[in-house]
Amino acid sequence: MPKIRETVDGWLFECPGCGNIHKFDERWTFNNDLDKPTFRPSLLVNGNMQYHNSATPRCHSFVTNGKIKFLGDCTHELAGQTVELEEI
């Protein structure tokens, strides 16, 4: 099963860090592999939910070869960790 879902205007994946659906569109480069996707540059999402009492919830990551590398400025518990993308 693919780890991202292709739409008419981009690609979606479910983020295990913040629990939201994130979207890449034509602004990112994509290796065209739905099972082991790589997108560049990083994806920065500032949401409207609160994590750990943060005033500015943030999810910042790179997706490389089917893995999500969460950067240290994330405001969720997976900050600084790398995890496999789950099937969508």
C-alpha positions as a Markdown table, in Angstrom:
| # | Residue | x | y | z |
|---|---|---|---|---|
| 1 | Met | 0.0 | 0.0 | 0.0 |
| 2 | Pro | 1.2 | 3.5 | -0.7 |
| 3 | Lys | 2.4 | 5.8 | 2.0 |
| 4 | Ile | 1.1 | 9.0 | 0.5 |
| 5 | Arg | -2.1 | 9.7 | -1.4 |
| 6 | Glu | -2.0 | 11.5 | -4.7 |
| 7 | Thr | -4.6 | 14.2 | -5.4 |
| 8 | Val | -5.3 | 16.4 | -8.3 |
| 9 | Asp | -3.2 | 19.2 | -6.8 |
| 10 | Gly | -0.6 | 17.4 | -4.6 |
| 11 | Trp | 0.2 | 14.5 | -2.3 |
| 12 | Leu | -1.2 | 13.8 | 1.2 |
| 13 | Phe | 0.2 | 11.9 | 4.2 |
| 14 | Glu | -0.9 | 11.4 | 7.8 |
| 15 | Cys | 1.5 | 12.8 | 10.3 |
| 16 | Pro | 2.1 | 10.6 | 13.3 |
| 17 | Gly | 3.7 | 13.6 | 15.1 |
| 18 | Cys | 0.8 | 16.0 | 15.2 |
| 19 | Gly | -1.9 | 13.7 | 14.0 |
| 20 | Asn | -2.9 | 15.9 | 11.0 |
| 21 | Ile | -3.0 | 15.4 | 7.3 |
| 22 | His | -0.2 | 17.3 | 5.6 |
| 23 | Lys | 0.0 | 18.2 | 1.9 |
| 24 | Phe | 2.8 | 18.7 | -0.6 |
| 25 | Asp | 2.0 | 20.4 | -3.8 |
| 26 | Glu | 3.9 | 21.6 | -6.9 |
| 27 | Arg | 6.2 | 23.8 | -4.8 |
| 28 | Trp | 8.1 | 20.7 | -3.7 |
| 29 | Thr | 10.1 | 18.3 | -5.8 |
| 30 | Phe | 9.0 | 14.7 | -5.6 |
| 31 | Asn | 10.8 | 11.5 | -6.6 |
| 32 | Asn | 7.5 | 10.0 | -7.9 |
| 33 | Asp | 7.7 | 6.9 | -5.6 |
| 34 | Leu | 4.4 | 6.5 | -3.6 |
| 35 | Asp | 6.0 | 3.8 | -1.4 |
| 36 | Lys | 9.3 | 5.5 | -0.6 |
| 37 | Pro | 8.6 | 9.2 | -1.3 |
| 38 | Thr | 11.1 | 11.9 | -1.0 |
| 39 | Phe | 10.1 | 15.6 | -1.1 |
| 40 | Arg | 12.3 | 18.7 | -1.0 |
| 41 | Pro | 12.5 | 21.1 | 0.7 |
| 42 | Ser | 11.2 | 20.6 | 4.2 |
| 43 | Leu | 7.6 | 20.9 | 5.2 |
| 44 | Leu | 6.7 | 23.5 | 7.9 |
| 45 | Val | 3.2 | 23.4 | 9.2 |
| 46 | Asn | 2.0 | 25.9 | 11.9 |
| 47 | Gly | -1.4 | 24.7 | 13.0 |
| 48 | Asn | -4.1 | 26.0 | 15.2 |
| 49 | Met | -4.0 | 23.3 | 17.9 |
| 50 | Gln | -1.9 | 23.5 | 21.0 |
| 51 | Tyr | 0.9 | 21.0 | 21.8 |
| 52 | His | 2.5 | 21.0 | 25.2 |
| 53 | Asn | 1.0 | 24.4 | 26.0 |
| 54 | Ser | 2.8 | 26.0 | 23.1 |
| 55 | Ala | 1.5 | 29.3 | 21.8 |
| 56 | Thr | 2.7 | 28.4 | 18.3 |
| 57 | Pro | 2.1 | 24.8 | 17.4 |
| 58 | Arg | 4.6 | 23.6 | 14.8 |
| 59 | Cys | 5.4 | 20.5 | 12.8 |
| 60 | His | 8.6 | 20.7 | 10.7 |
| 61 | Ser | 10.0 | 17.8 | 8.8 |
| 62 | Phe | 11.8 | 16.3 | 5.8 |
| 63 | Val | 10.3 | 13.2 | 4.0 |
| 64 | Thr | 13.1 | 11.1 | 2.6 |
| 65 | Asn | 12.8 | 7.5 | 1.2 |
| 66 | Gly | 9.5 | 6.9 | 3.0 |
| 67 | Lys | 10.7 | 8.2 | 6.4 |
| 68 | Ile | 9.8 | 11.4 | 8.2 |
| 69 | Lys | 12.6 | 13.2 | 10.0 |
| 70 | Phe | 11.0 | 15.6 | 12.5 |
| 71 | Leu | 13.2 | 18.6 | 13.1 |
| 72 | Gly | 14.0 | 19.9 | 16.6 |
| 73 | Asp | 11.7 | 22.9 | 16.3 |
| 74 | Cys | 8.5 | 20.7 | 16.3 |
| 75 | Thr | 6.2 | 21.2 | 19.3 |
| 76 | His | 5.1 | 17.5 | 19.5 |
| 77 | Glu | 6.7 | 14.5 | 21.1 |
| 78 | Leu | 8.4 | 13.2 | 17.9 |
| 79 | Ala | 10.6 | 16.3 | 17.6 |
| 80 | Gly | 14.1 | 15.2 | 16.7 |
| 81 | Gln | 13.1 | 11.7 | 15.7 |
| 82 | Thr | 12.9 | 9.8 | 12.4 |
| 83 | Val | 9.9 | 7.5 | 11.8 |
| 84 | Glu | 8.6 | 5.4 | 8.9 |
| 85 | Leu | 5.6 | 6.9 | 7.0 |
| 86 | Glu | 2.6 | 4.7 | 7.6 |
| 87 | Glu | 0.3 | 3.4 | 4.9 |
| 88 | Ile | -2.5 | 5.7 | 4.0 |
